[in-house]
CSV table of C-alpha atoms in Angstrom, one decimal:
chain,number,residue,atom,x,y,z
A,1,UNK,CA,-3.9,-36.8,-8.0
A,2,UNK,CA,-7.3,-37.7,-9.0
A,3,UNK,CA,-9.8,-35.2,-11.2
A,4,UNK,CA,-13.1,-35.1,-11.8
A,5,UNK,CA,-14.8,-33.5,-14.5
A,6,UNK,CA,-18.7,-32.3,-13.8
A,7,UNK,CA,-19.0,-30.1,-17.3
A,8,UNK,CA,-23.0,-28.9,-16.7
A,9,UNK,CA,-23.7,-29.3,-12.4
A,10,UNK,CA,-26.3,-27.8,-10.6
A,11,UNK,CA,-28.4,-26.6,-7.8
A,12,UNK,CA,-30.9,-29.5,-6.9
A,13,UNK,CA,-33.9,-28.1,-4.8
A,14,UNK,CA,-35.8,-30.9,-3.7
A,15,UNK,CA,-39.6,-30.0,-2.7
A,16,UNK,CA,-42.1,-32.8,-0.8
A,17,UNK,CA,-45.5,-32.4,-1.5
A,18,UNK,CA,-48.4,-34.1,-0.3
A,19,UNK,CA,-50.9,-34.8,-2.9
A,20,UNK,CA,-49.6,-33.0,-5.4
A,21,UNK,CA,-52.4,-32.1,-8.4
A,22,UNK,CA,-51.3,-30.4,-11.5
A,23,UNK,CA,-52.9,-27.3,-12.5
A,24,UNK,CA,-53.4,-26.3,-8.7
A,25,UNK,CA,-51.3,-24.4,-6.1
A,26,UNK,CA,-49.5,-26.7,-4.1
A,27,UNK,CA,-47.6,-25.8,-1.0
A,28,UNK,CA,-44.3,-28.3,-0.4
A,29,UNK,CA,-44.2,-29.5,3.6
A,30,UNK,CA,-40.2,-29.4,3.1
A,31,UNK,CA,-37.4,-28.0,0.7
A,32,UNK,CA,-34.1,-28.5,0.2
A,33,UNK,CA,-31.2,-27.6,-1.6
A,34,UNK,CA,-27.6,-29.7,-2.5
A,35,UNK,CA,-25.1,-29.0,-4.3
A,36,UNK,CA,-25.6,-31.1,-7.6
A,37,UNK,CA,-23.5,-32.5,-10.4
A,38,UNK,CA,-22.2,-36.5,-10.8
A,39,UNK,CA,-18.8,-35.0,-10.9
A,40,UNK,CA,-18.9,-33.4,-7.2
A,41,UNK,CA,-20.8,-36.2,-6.3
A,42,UNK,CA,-17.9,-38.8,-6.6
A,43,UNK,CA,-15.3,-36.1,-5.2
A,44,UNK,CA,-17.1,-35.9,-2.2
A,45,UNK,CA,-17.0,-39.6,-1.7
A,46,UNK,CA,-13.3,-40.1,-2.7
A,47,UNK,CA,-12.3,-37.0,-0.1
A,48,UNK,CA,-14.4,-38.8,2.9
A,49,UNK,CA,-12.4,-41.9,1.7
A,50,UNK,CA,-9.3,-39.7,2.3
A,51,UNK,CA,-8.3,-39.3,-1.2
A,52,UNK,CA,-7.0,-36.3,-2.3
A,53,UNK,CA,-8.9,-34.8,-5.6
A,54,UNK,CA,-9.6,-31.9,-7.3
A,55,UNK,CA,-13.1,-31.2,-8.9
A,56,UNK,CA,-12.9,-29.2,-12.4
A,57,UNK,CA,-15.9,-28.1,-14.2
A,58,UNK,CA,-17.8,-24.7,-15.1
A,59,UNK,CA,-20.0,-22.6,-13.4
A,60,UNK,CA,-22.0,-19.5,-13.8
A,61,UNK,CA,-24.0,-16.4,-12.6
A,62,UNK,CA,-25.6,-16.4,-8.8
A,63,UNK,CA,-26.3,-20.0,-8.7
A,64,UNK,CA,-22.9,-21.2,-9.6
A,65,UNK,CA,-21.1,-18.8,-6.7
A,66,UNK,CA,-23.9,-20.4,-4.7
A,67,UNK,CA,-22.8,-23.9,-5.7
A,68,UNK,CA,-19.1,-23.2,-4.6
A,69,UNK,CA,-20.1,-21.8,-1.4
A,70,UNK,CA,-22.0,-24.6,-0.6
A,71,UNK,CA,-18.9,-27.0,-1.4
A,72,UNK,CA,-16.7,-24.9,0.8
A,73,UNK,CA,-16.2,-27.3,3.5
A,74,UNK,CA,-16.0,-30.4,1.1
A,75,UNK,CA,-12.6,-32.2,1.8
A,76,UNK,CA,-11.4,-31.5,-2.3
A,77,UNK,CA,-10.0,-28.9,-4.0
A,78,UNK,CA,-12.2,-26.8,-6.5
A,79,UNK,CA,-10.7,-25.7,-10.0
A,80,UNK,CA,-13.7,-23.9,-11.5
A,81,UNK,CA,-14.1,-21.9,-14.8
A,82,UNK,CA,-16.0,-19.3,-14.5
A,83,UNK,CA,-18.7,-18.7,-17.7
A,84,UNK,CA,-21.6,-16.8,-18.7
A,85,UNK,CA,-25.1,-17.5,-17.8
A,86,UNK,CA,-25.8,-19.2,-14.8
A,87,UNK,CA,-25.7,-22.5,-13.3
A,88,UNK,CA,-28.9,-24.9,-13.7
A,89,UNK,CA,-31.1,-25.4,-11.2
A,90,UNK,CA,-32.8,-28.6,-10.9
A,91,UNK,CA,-36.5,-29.1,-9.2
A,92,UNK,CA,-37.1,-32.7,-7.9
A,93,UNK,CA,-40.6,-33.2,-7.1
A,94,UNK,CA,-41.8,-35.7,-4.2
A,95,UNK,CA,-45.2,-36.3,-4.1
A,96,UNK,CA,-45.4,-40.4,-4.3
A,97,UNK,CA,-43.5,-40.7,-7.2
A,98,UNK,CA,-40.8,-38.7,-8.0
A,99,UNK,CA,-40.5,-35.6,-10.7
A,100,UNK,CA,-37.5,-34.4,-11.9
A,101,UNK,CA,-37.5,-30.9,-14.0
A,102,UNK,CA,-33.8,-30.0,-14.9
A,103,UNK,CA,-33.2,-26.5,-15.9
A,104,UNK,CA,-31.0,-25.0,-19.0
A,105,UNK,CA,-27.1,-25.3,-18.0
A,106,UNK,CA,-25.0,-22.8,-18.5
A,107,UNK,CA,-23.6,-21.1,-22.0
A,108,UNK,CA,-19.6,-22.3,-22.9
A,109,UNK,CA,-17.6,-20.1,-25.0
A,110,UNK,CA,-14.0,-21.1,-26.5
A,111,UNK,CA,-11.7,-19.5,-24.3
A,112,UNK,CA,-13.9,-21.5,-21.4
A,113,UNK,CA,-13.5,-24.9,-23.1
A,114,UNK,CA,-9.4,-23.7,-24.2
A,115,UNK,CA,-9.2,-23.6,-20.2
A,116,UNK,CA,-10.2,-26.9,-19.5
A,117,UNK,CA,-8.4,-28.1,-22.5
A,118,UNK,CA,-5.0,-27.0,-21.1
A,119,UNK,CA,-5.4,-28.1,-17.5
A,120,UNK,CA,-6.2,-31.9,-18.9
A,121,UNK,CA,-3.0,-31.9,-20.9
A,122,UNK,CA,-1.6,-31.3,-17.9
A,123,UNK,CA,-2.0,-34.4,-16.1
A,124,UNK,CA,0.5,-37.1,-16.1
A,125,UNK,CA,0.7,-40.8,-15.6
A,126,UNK,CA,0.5,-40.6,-11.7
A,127,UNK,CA,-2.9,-39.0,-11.8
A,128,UNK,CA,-6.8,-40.1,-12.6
A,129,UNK,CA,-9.1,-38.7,-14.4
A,130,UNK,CA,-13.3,-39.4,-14.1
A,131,UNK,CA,-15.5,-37.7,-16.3
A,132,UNK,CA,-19.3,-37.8,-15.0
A,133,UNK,CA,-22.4,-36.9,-16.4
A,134,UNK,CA,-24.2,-34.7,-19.0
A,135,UNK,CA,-22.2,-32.0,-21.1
A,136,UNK,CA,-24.0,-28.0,-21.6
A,137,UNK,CA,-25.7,-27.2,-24.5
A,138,UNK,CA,-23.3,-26.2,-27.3
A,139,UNK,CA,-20.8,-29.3,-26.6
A,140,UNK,CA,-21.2,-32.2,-29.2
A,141,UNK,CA,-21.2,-36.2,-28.1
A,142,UNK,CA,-17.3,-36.3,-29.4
A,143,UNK,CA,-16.6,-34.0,-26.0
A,144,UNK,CA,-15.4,-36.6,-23.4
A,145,UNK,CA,-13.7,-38.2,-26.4
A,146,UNK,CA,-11.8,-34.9,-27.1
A,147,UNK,CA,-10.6,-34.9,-23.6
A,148,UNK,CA,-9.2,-38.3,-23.5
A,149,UNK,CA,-7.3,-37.5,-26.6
A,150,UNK,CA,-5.9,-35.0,-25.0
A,151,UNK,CA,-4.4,-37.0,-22.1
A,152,UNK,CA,-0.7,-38.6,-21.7
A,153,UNK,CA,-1.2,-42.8,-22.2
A,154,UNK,CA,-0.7,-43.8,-18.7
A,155,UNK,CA,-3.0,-41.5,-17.1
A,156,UNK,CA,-6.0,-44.1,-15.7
A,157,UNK,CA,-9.7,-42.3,-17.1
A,158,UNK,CA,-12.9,-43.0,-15.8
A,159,UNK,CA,-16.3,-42.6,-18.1
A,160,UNK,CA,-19.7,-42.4,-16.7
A,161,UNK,CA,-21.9,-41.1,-19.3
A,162,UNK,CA,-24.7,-42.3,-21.7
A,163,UNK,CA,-25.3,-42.8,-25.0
A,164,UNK,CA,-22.9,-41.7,-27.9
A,165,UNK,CA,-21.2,-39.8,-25.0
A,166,UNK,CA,-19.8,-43.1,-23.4
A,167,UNK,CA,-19.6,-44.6,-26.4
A,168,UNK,CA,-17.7,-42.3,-28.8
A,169,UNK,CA,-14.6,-42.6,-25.6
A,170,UNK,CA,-14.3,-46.6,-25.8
A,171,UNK,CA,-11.6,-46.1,-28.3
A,172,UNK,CA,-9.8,-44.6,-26.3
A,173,UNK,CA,-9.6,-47.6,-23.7
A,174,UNK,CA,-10.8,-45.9,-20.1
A,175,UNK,CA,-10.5,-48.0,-17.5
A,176,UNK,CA,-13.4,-48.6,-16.2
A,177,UNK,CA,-17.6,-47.4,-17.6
A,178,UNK,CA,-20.1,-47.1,-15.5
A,179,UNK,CA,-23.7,-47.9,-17.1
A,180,UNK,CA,-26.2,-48.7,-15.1
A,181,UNK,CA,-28.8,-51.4,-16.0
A,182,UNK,CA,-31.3,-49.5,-17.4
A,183,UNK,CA,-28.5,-47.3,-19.6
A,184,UNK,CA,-26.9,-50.7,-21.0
A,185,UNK,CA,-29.9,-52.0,-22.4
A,186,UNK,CA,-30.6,-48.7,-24.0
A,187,UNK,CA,-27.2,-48.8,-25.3
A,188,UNK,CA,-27.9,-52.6,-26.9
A,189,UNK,CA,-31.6,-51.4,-27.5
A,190,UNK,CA,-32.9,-54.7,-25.6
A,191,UNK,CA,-33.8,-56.3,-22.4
A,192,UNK,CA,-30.9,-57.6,-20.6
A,193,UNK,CA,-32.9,-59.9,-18.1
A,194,UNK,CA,-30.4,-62.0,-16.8
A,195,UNK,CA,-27.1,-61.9,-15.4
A,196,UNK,CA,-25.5,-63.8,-18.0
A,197,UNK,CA,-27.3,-61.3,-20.5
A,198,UNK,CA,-26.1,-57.9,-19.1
A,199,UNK,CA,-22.3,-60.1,-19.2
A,200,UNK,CA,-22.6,-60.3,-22.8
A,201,UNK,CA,-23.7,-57.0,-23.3
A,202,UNK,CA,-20.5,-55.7,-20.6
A,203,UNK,CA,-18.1,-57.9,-23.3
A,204,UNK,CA,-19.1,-56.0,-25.7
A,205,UNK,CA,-18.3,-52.6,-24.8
A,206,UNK,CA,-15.0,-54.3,-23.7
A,207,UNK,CA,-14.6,-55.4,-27.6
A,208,UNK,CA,-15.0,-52.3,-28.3
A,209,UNK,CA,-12.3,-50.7,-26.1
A,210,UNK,CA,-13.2,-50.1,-22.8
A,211,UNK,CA,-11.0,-52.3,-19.7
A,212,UNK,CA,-13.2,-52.6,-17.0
A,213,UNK,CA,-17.5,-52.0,-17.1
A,214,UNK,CA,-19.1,-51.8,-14.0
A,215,UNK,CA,-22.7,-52.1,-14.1
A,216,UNK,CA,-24.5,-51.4,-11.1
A,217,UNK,CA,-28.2,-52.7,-10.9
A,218,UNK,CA,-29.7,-51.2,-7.9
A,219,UNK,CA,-30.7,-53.2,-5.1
A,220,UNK,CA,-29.4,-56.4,-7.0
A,221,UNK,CA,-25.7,-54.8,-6.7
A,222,UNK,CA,-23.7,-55.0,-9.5
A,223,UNK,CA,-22.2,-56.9,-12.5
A,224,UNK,CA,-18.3,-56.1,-13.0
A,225,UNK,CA,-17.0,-57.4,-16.5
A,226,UNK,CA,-13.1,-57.2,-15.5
A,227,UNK,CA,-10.2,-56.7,-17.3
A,228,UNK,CA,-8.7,-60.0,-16.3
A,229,UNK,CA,-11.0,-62.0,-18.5
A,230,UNK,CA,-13.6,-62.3,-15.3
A,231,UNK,CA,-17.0,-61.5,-14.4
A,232,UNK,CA,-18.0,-60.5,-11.3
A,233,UNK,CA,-21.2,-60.3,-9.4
A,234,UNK,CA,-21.7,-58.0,-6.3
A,235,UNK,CA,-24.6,-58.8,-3.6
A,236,UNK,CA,-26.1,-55.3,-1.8
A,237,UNK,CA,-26.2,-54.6,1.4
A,238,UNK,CA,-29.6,-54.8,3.4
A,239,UNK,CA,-31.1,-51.5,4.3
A,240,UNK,CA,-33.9,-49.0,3.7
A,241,UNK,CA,-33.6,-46.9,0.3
A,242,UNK,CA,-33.7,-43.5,1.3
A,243,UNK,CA,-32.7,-41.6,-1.6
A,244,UNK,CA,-30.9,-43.1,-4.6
A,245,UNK,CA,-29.5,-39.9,-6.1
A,246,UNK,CA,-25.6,-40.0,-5.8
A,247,UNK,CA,-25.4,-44.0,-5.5
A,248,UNK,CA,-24.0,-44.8,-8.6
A,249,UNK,CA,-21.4,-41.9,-8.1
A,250,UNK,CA,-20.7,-43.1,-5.3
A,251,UNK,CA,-20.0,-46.4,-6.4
A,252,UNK,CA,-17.8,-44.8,-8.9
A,253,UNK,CA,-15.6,-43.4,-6.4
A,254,UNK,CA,-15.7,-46.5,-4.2
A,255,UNK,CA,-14.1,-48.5,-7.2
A,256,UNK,CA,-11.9,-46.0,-8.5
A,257,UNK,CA,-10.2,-45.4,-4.5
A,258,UNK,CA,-10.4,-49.6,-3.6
A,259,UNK,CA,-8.9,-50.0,-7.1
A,260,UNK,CA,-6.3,-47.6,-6.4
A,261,UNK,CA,-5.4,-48.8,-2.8
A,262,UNK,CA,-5.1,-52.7,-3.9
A,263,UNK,CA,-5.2,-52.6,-7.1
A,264,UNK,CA,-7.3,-55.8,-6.6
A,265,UNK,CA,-11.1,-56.0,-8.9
A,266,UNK,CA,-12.7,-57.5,-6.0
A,267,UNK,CA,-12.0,-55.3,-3.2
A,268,UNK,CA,-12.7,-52.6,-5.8
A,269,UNK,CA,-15.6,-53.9,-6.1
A,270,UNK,CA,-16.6,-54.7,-2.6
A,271,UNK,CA,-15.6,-50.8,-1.5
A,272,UNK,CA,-17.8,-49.7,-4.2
A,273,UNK,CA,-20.6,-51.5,-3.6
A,274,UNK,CA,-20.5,-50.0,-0.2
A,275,UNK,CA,-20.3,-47.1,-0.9
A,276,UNK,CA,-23.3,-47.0,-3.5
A,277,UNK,CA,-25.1,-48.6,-0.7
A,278,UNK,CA,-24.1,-46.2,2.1
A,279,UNK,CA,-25.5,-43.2,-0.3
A,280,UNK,CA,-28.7,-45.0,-1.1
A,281,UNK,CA,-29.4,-45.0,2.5
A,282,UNK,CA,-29.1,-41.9,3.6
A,283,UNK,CA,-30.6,-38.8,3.1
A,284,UNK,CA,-27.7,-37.1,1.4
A,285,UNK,CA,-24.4,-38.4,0.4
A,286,UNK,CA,-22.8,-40.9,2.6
A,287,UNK,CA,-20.4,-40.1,5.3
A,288,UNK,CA,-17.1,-42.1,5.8
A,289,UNK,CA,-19.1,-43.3,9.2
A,290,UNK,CA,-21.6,-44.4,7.0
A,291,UNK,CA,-19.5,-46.4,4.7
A,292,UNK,CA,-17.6,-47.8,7.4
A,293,UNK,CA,-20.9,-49.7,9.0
A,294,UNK,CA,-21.3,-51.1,6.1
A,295,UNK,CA,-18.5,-53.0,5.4
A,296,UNK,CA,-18.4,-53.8,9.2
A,297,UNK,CA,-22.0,-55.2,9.6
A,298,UNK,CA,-22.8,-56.7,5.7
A,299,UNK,CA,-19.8,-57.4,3.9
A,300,UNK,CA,-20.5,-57.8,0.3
A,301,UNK,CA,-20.9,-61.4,-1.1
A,302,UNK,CA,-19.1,-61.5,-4.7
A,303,UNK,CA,-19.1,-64.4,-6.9
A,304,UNK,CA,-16.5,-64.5,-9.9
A,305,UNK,CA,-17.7,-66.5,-13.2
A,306,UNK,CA,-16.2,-67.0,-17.2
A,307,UNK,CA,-18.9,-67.5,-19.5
């Protein structure tokens, strides 16, 4: 079985607003509201790839029941804690550019994080865990690290997280990160500019422990530092960016299911690009329809290299 591990999701309500001007009252032409969370994000994807999964994570108050009912119909199973407070809700603002305002997650107390703590040691060498995103308030950056201790040897983990978050877990060998660009040089504090730069910088955080770091680079696809001494790059597919929130979960579970069904790096690869793809080009998550075209009309050009 494959688990995912969303520790602080959300309620995103997205509002477009022409012309928006601080300090005035604007009125938005359209809302929305999604389910949020990087966690739920790549369950969705891996159950419309016809994996079985369960989602684990904690919610609270109105918005968190509100979150679960809107994941009702979501082909994955949902293994909830329940906590105090209440679920954040995130405002995205689209006016031209885009402005995010993420609210206060929700308040952990032991017997919460105890819960978590014994459904993890549970797993066993035939499952998967990912662990996605931010962590509440109250949780230090040794968190995801804590987890992985906590897991039998052979049980494959998956870390998408910034920061000390991600990097406190590389001892543990997961097998595969997910930075993206942008996080990778933050983590190096420099400007990766070219390919062979960002596949120095992916070495690295395989020196220090992790097997496999995808790094996914928008509409220049990805760079894939393998675990077979390789690098990899990934073309992306042609199509119009609609909305780029999801992608790189997406990719995530593109990677994690390909790797699982071939256990082959560059179909892995290939899936997840896809996938990424499929999400960045539609209004909401991709469906398997979605991912299907893609692969059907642009296949995905990867190049392997050695520096």
């Amino acid at each position: 079985m494959i688990y995912t591990l969303t520790a602080n999701p959300s309620l995103d309500y997205i509002m477009r607003v022409d012309h928006f001007e601080t300090g005035e009252t604007n009125r938005a032409r359209e809302c929305e509201l999604y389910p949020g969370g990087k966690g739920i994000n790549v369950s969705t994807i891996l159950g419309r790839l016809g994996h079985e999964n369960t989602a684990l994570g904690f919610v609270a108050g109105f918005s968190g029941q509100e979150l679960v009912r809107m994941l009702a119909d979501r082909s994955f199973e949902k293994d909830f804690t329940d906590c105090a407070g209440y679920t954040r809700i995130n405002v995205k603002l689209k006016s031209g550019k885009e402005t995010e305002i993420n609210g206060c997650g929700l308040e952990l107390n032991p017997s919460n994080v105890e819960k978590l703590e014994s459904r993890i040691r549970g797993l066993n060498g035939n499952d998967v865990l990912i662990l996605s995103g931010s962590i509440p308030a109250g949780l230090d950056s040794m968190f995801y690290r804590h987890l992985l201790d906590l897991l039998d040897e052979n049980v494959l983990s998956v870390v998408d997280a910034t920061g000390d978050l991600l990097l406190n877990t590389l001892e543990r060998h997961p097998f595969l990160i997910k930075p993206n660009q942008d996080e990778l040089e933050a983590l190096f504090d420099q400007k990766l500019e070219f390919v062979e730069d960002l596949a120095r910088a992916a070495r690295k955080l395989q020196d220090m422990g992790a097997k496999n770091v995808l790094v996914s680079r928008g509409a220049k696809g990805a760079l894939l530092a393998g675990m077979d001494g390789a690098f990899y790059t990934a073309s992306c597919p042609q199509g119009k960016l609609v909305n780029s929130v999801g992608s790189g979960d997406s990719m995530v579970a593109g990677f994690t299911a390909g790797y699982l069904e071939s256990k082959n790096l560059e179909k892995a690869l290939a899936l997840g690009i896809c996938c990424g793809s499929a999400t960045a080009f539609c209004k909401d998550l991709a469906e398997y329809a979605d991912i299907e075209r893609l692969q059907t009309q642009s296949p995905v050009e990867i190049h392997r290299f050695t520096l």
